[in-house]
Amino acid sequence: PEMLGGEVSRIGEKTDVYLLGGILHEILSGHPPHRGKDLREMITSILMDVPPLPDSVPPALRAITARALECDPDARFESPLQLRLALEGYLRHRGSERIAQRAVERLAELEACLAQLDGTEEQAQRIHGLVSECRFGFREALAQWPDNEAARVGLRRTLTVIVEHMVSTGDPKAARAYLSELDVSDAALTARVSAAEAQLLE
């Protein structure tokens, strides 16, 4: 984009980053980020937002590509080397990303199941199984990559929803056990569990 306005002073390594981002976008989507039947359409496309990548592209890789293709050079990676390091980091951690994504899918199933309770033993077993899958998946993702924030957030969400479920179904002991696994303190949730425990003793 900086080449269109004649901003020669802004052309440099970050321009190379943009061009490399365009190649990366084409590899991931099958087409270049900017298209048009003539020069006017092409320029208009360049000045507008870059089309989003397919949902099949992992979020971390989408974020790297989007940063490389920022219109403002100052918002891009500092150099092609930084872009390369970001991609190498993604490749190192993609196993963790995949495991976390599968756990996120199980978490969505868990939340859908909890939203439509029918009180059957079959459903209770399904909930128990989904909770186990989520906890294992998110923990395995974190074991492979401790900085996987999606896995950390997913594990917290899993524990929070099952604690809330156990409180609402009158099982504060189980709720307390799950609560103890949270890596951050949740005062409101802790108070709910304590209230449920006190009610059980009355």
XYZ file of C-alpha atoms in Angstrom:
202
model
C 0.000 0.000 0.000
C 2.795 2.464 0.756
C 4.027 2.116 -2.823
C 0.726 3.403 -4.220
C 1.015 6.804 -2.551
C 4.600 7.380 -3.575
C 5.771 7.172 0.042
C 9.283 6.146 -0.996
C 10.637 6.830 2.486
C 8.334 4.135 3.920
C 9.465 1.444 1.485
C 11.808 -0.996 3.172
C 11.885 -4.304 5.002
C 8.255 -3.949 6.065
C 7.310 -3.707 2.388
C 9.026 -7.073 1.914
C 6.998 -8.382 4.847
C 3.800 -7.312 3.070
C 4.817 -9.050 -0.151
C 5.735 -12.221 1.734
C 2.382 -12.001 3.519
C 0.701 -11.914 0.113
C 2.499 -15.103 -0.902
C 1.510 -16.741 2.390
C -2.112 -15.686 1.867
C -2.118 -17.250 -1.604
C -0.620 -20.500 -0.288
C -3.310 -20.736 2.402
C -6.326 -19.611 0.379
C -5.467 -20.617 -3.178
C -5.644 -17.058 -4.489
C -3.740 -13.791 -3.954
C -5.078 -11.337 -1.375
C -5.839 -8.719 -4.017
C -7.559 -9.285 -7.353
C -9.184 -7.162 -10.027
C -9.939 -7.173 -13.743
C -8.043 -3.929 -14.253
C -5.590 -1.624 -12.459
C -8.364 0.463 -10.844
C -9.986 -2.595 -9.269
C -6.623 -3.900 -8.139
C -5.730 -0.609 -6.441
C -9.141 -0.459 -4.773
C -8.628 -4.008 -3.492
C -5.206 -3.112 -2.087
C -6.592 -0.104 -0.234
C -9.431 -2.144 1.290
C -9.192 -4.855 3.915
C -7.563 -8.130 2.940
C -10.173 -10.879 2.361
C -10.364 -13.282 5.305
C -8.718 -16.663 5.051
C -10.829 -19.839 5.111
C -12.011 -21.057 8.513
C -9.930 -24.189 7.949
C -6.769 -22.107 8.459
C -5.759 -22.254 12.155
C -6.361 -18.970 14.060
C -2.664 -18.523 14.902
C -1.709 -18.790 11.236
C -4.505 -16.410 10.236
C -3.210 -13.896 12.781
C 0.351 -14.109 11.434
C -0.861 -13.595 7.862
C -3.120 -10.684 8.833
C -0.282 -8.947 10.654
C 2.043 -9.332 7.662
C -0.640 -7.791 5.427
C -1.482 -4.765 7.580
C -1.958 -1.614 5.473
C 0.047 0.399 7.986
C 3.710 -0.693 7.773
C 4.191 0.086 11.471
C 1.623 -2.581 12.352
C 3.479 -5.333 10.479
C 6.365 -7.524 11.567
C 9.572 -5.510 11.784
C 11.347 -7.609 9.161
C 11.095 -10.789 7.075
C 13.172 -12.465 9.776
C 10.519 -11.693 12.400
C 7.850 -13.086 10.083
C 9.959 -16.213 9.610
C 10.395 -16.618 13.376
C 6.640 -16.253 13.886
C 6.006 -18.985 11.306
C 8.627 -21.248 12.870
C 6.983 -20.725 16.243
C 3.620 -21.664 14.760
C 5.074 -24.834 13.235
C 6.574 -25.819 16.586
C 3.266 -25.335 18.376
C 0.712 -26.474 15.798
C 0.344 -29.883 17.485
C -0.756 -28.104 20.643
C -3.073 -25.893 18.582
C -4.742 -28.910 16.968
C -5.274 -30.671 20.300
C -6.741 -27.487 21.795
C -9.060 -27.051 18.810
C -10.450 -30.567 19.228
C -10.975 -29.842 22.919
C -12.795 -26.621 22.007
C -15.160 -28.692 19.841
C -15.816 -31.047 22.758
C -16.429 -28.022 24.995
C -19.070 -26.759 22.569
C -20.749 -30.180 22.763
C -20.587 -30.051 26.556
C -22.208 -26.627 26.726
C -24.928 -27.701 24.289
C -25.582 -30.785 26.406
C -25.787 -28.735 29.606
C -28.217 -26.344 27.931
C -30.683 -29.197 27.282
C -30.669 -31.359 30.374
C -33.094 -34.280 30.415
C -32.066 -35.923 33.694
C -31.248 -39.289 32.141
C -28.327 -41.455 33.234
C -27.197 -41.634 29.625
C -26.888 -37.873 29.444
C -25.080 -37.725 32.808
C -22.506 -40.185 31.472
C -22.185 -38.138 28.288
C -21.513 -34.996 30.328
C -18.920 -36.805 32.435
C -17.205 -38.096 29.298
C -17.128 -34.689 27.633
C -15.694 -33.050 30.748
C -12.942 -35.668 30.857
C -12.163 -35.173 27.158
C -12.015 -31.399 27.551
C -9.793 -31.481 30.623
C -7.424 -34.001 29.079
C -7.269 -32.190 25.730
C -6.632 -28.730 27.121
C -4.052 -30.033 29.602
C -2.225 -31.989 26.911
C -2.172 -28.878 24.703
C -0.705 -26.877 27.592
C 1.842 -29.594 28.335
C 3.087 -29.311 24.756
C 2.961 -25.509 24.731
C 2.512 -23.766 28.107
C 1.756 -20.429 26.396
C -1.244 -21.777 24.470
C -3.761 -19.194 25.638
C -6.697 -20.811 23.824
C -6.082 -24.019 25.779
C -5.760 -22.112 29.046
C -9.028 -20.252 28.449
C -10.743 -23.458 27.331
C -9.702 -25.321 30.468
C -10.986 -22.497 32.658
C -14.273 -22.455 30.768
C -14.646 -26.229 31.077
C -14.082 -26.149 34.831
C -16.374 -23.158 35.291
C -19.335 -24.686 33.449
C -19.018 -28.036 35.229
C -18.742 -26.343 38.639
C -21.897 -24.365 37.858
C -23.620 -27.545 36.713
C -22.647 -29.459 39.848
C -23.872 -26.631 42.062
C -27.204 -26.474 40.247
C -27.686 -30.252 40.480
C -26.938 -30.354 44.213
C -23.462 -31.865 44.193
C -21.282 -29.261 45.936
C -18.599 -31.844 46.782
C -17.910 -32.471 43.097
C -18.205 -28.749 42.433
C -15.532 -28.049 45.065
C -13.219 -30.662 43.514
C -13.482 -29.093 40.068
C -13.185 -25.614 41.540
C -9.833 -26.543 43.087
C -8.465 -27.174 39.582
C -8.985 -23.578 38.435
C -5.704 -21.713 38.017
C -7.293 -18.372 38.876
C -9.544 -17.413 41.747
C -13.207 -16.778 40.956
C -14.810 -15.161 43.988
C -18.376 -15.386 42.698
C -18.065 -19.050 41.758
C -16.387 -19.870 45.073
C -19.231 -18.156 46.931
C -21.804 -20.219 45.016
C -20.038 -23.454 45.915
C -19.761 -22.423 49.572
C -23.459 -21.527 49.668
C -24.367 -24.899 48.167
C -22.199 -26.674 50.745
C -23.825 -24.747 53.596
C -27.307 -25.510 52.265
C -26.491 -29.211 52.145
C -25.574 -29.136 55.846
C -28.827 -27.514 56.943
